[in-house]
Amino acid sequence: MPSKTTHIDQFLLIHSSRADNWRDITALADAWAASHGERSALETAIAAVEPAEEYHAYPGVRLLAALKERVATNDAGGAARLARRISNGLLTHAYRARPGEWDVHDEMSDTEVADIMPPGTGETGGRRPYFEVLFVNSQPAARWPAFAAEIRRLRRPEDAFVYEPILVGSFEDAFCAAALNPDIIAVVLAEGFPYRSRHDAPVLRSVLDPLGEAEGPDASALRLARSLKRVRPELDVYLLSDRQVEKLAGDPAADAVRRIFYAVEEPLEMHLAILEGVQDRYETPFFDNLKKYARRPIGTFHALPIARGKSVFKSDWIRDMGEFYGLNLFLAESSATTGGLDSLLEPTGNIKRSQEMAARAFGADHVFFVTNGTSTSNKMAVQALLAPGDIAVVDRNCHKSHHYGMVLTGAQPYYVEAFPMTEYSMYGAVPLDAIKRALLALRAEGRLDRLKLLDLTNCTFDGHMYNVRRVMEECLAIKPDLVFLWDEAWSGFARFSPFLRPRTAMGAAADIEEWLRDPASAEAYEKQRADLGEDPSDETLLAARLIPDPRLVRLRVYQTNSTHKSMSAIRQGSMLLVKDVDFHTVEAQFHEAVFTHASTSPNQQLIASLDVARRQMELDGYGLVMNAIEIALKIRQAVNEHELISKYFRVLGADEMIPAAYRQSGFKDFLAPGSTWATAVKAMREDEFYLDPTRMTLVCGTAGFDGTQFKGLLANEYDIQLNKTSRNSVLLQSNINNTRSDVAHLVRVLVEICHGIEKRLADGGKEERAAFAARVKSLMTDVPDLPNFSHFHEVFRGDAGRTTPEGDIRTAFFNAYDASVCEYVPLIGSESDRRLKDGPEMVSANFVIPYPPGFPIMVPGQVLTQETIDFMRKLDVKEIHGYEKARGLKLVKADAVAAKAKRRPAARATPR
């Protein structure tokens, strides 16, 4: 059992392993107290956790020393009681609010058990938020307890927060503490500390190496500040110096520091600065004002009867709604934008301030709050960035909002294909080679100036994350002013993980921004230019890892995220993030897009939840995301290593989700033999595609269930809710809301289902087993090939290039409004077969989107091919948007459209 404590290098299992280690210590102590175990085993387990425990405030030096003393003096009962107290304290976080938890001699009675329970969902008591502050100093370790006591004496009853100090004495220890302890949200650096830790523990290397923190000659406080901000940009860092603080304050490297103090001449000011820094993140301008508004006696003479709740609570017929939601919901409702509130359409007050704080938190220059979901965020971005006739390179499998955005704006989509995962009836992501080929093809046609936007989904529904920096850099090498729109609806949380952040739009943009400022960037470009020669061929450019000319690059990056999908926002809460050096040239268009798509009656609670979600992620996001990843790894392990469950179900690894050609590091799976934190991070840095660990494709076809059937079974029989399905799989997604209890529930349900399968196969005999095998074969082997986008019909190609596939999707879409140029052809039957063989070509009049897989297999103006028809015929899903089975495929008659166009020529806008 104690051996588990050494497995700290397992990828991201650090936080859950700490709780597990203490449960193991408790079990060993109980066994020793009951004369069933050895004292030596307990001592070994305590020694194994000791180095990492220095990075946490609780249990702290005194309690840990007391535990070791009880063991050393053979006080088995006392050691068992104290170990259990510590373990329970870590589990319930009781130490954050109950001072007795820190007292060596405080033994809790049975009547006090309730005190260690987490607060109830309805509690609104005076609990002050708790956090921990890391103090890095050069004082002898023997002086640390006295220094910690001095810090605690600075506390005042009027302080809004309470914090505990953690003291370390080296660069290595400071970096590890910040990485391992999510409760640390502020750091105080006193100059003069060494680089090396006083410990020689494996935990140090297992944290430092994967995070890229190698030993160097510079062990200064400023270097440590930069390193800490690189891993956790939300941290407040303070510097204490006894040398020229004025010069330090002017050093560009000091940008990572919030405030510099001269030595320790002002300890109270430092204490207040720490609290103020946390308050700056804790502030939620709109939510705070909404709460004040709800407490005021407002008379409402506007068009919102539900405001203040009188129409609800005075009614015998709908009072139950008020009792269900509570009074505050109605007190906080208003259609007003004055009196302490603000306008989402044109914010000038607290919404504006909230959006600015969100920009800071997510690493953007600007943020727009959106209350209609990321579908609206995407359409806003497309409308603002594209004009009629502009070309956009678009992932054909992106969310339908992008396609509809092209319809609205009149831009011409140039569809590029993701790699197929035919066995599971899903697509992956678009290879960089396909993207570069599209750009080079447009350049060869002399149409690169018409290309304005690259529009991709990151991560995909199923968890494929692009190497965002590489994609942008190589595209900028071909077109230096290309605009990027990254739909990160599913991965907004990734900003708060140092392992996933580089794979986000804002994270990669920040890295590129820093690279552009480095003089070495121009040298790297010039070297490659010389190596490639004056006029390199397309094949040469495709084979090279292209470097852009930093003197020409205009970095223009947009990111949308469904805040409600991965953070604590109410459904439809979304954000549009901007990092664009030329935003001033499109800012007016963005405001027009807001006016076009945003409701003039946005929900106040939804806006408030976006504000609060930002606050939570800035203060707690690092630990919450780490926990979500740990939960996912626990599920992967529980399913794939369970003797019974793994007979019928399995969670696909990276090697099954991403072809080897796109896993340059050779990474196979998070829990494959030999996989460690370091190998997973190496894959994240090097591979073309990386699998978001929180997204788990659970294969259910091997258990005889199609995805829709299995999703229904879990929801109806076991109260487990899922989202996406495929022909033979379902998608499990861990998020910041999940706990290990959820994992246990899922595992028990899967075991029960497996027992049911086993019983049915045993009782049903040979016929049942044959039927089961046939069902599995139909789901896992007899799968339809996935259709690619064919091409737009020539009548909708207009001024498209000779060899490039872009088309006028807007004209095709609106032609479907004219019944005289439309027809219906049955999907099943001789007519569609004849048309495929002899013509005229069948041209889709609208979007056809089957669920699953959830992407448009037909778009307006697309010529239908045999593979598209075959796929449609083999589909056995219940939900197909844009297709009416009774009427058949809705088509446009291309010849009729052409004749109509001749009679009434359409005015074509001049591209920007």
PDB file of C-alpha atoms in Angstrom, residues 1 19 153 184 213 385 438 592 800 889:
ATOM      1  CA  MET A   1       0.000   0.000   0.000  1.00  0.00           C
ATOM      2  CA  ALA A  19      -5.825  12.374  -0.482  1.00  0.00           C
ATOM      3  CA  ARG A 153      -0.637  38.098  13.662  1.00  0.00           C
ATOM      4  CA  ILE A 184      -1.760  29.009  -3.480  1.00  0.00           C
ATOM      5  CA  GLU A 213      12.039  24.431 -15.733  1.00  0.00           C
ATOM      6  CA  LEU A 385     -14.632  39.540 -40.018  1.00  0.00           C
ATOM      7  CA  ALA A 438      -5.531  25.219 -49.425  1.00  0.00           C
ATOM      8  CA  GLU A 592     -22.890  45.883 -35.612  1.00  0.00           C
ATOM      9  CA  ALA A 800     -14.372  30.912 -57.853  1.00  0.00           C
ATOM     10  CA  LEU A 889     -34.028  15.056 -50.438  1.00  0.00           C
TER      11      LEU A 889
END
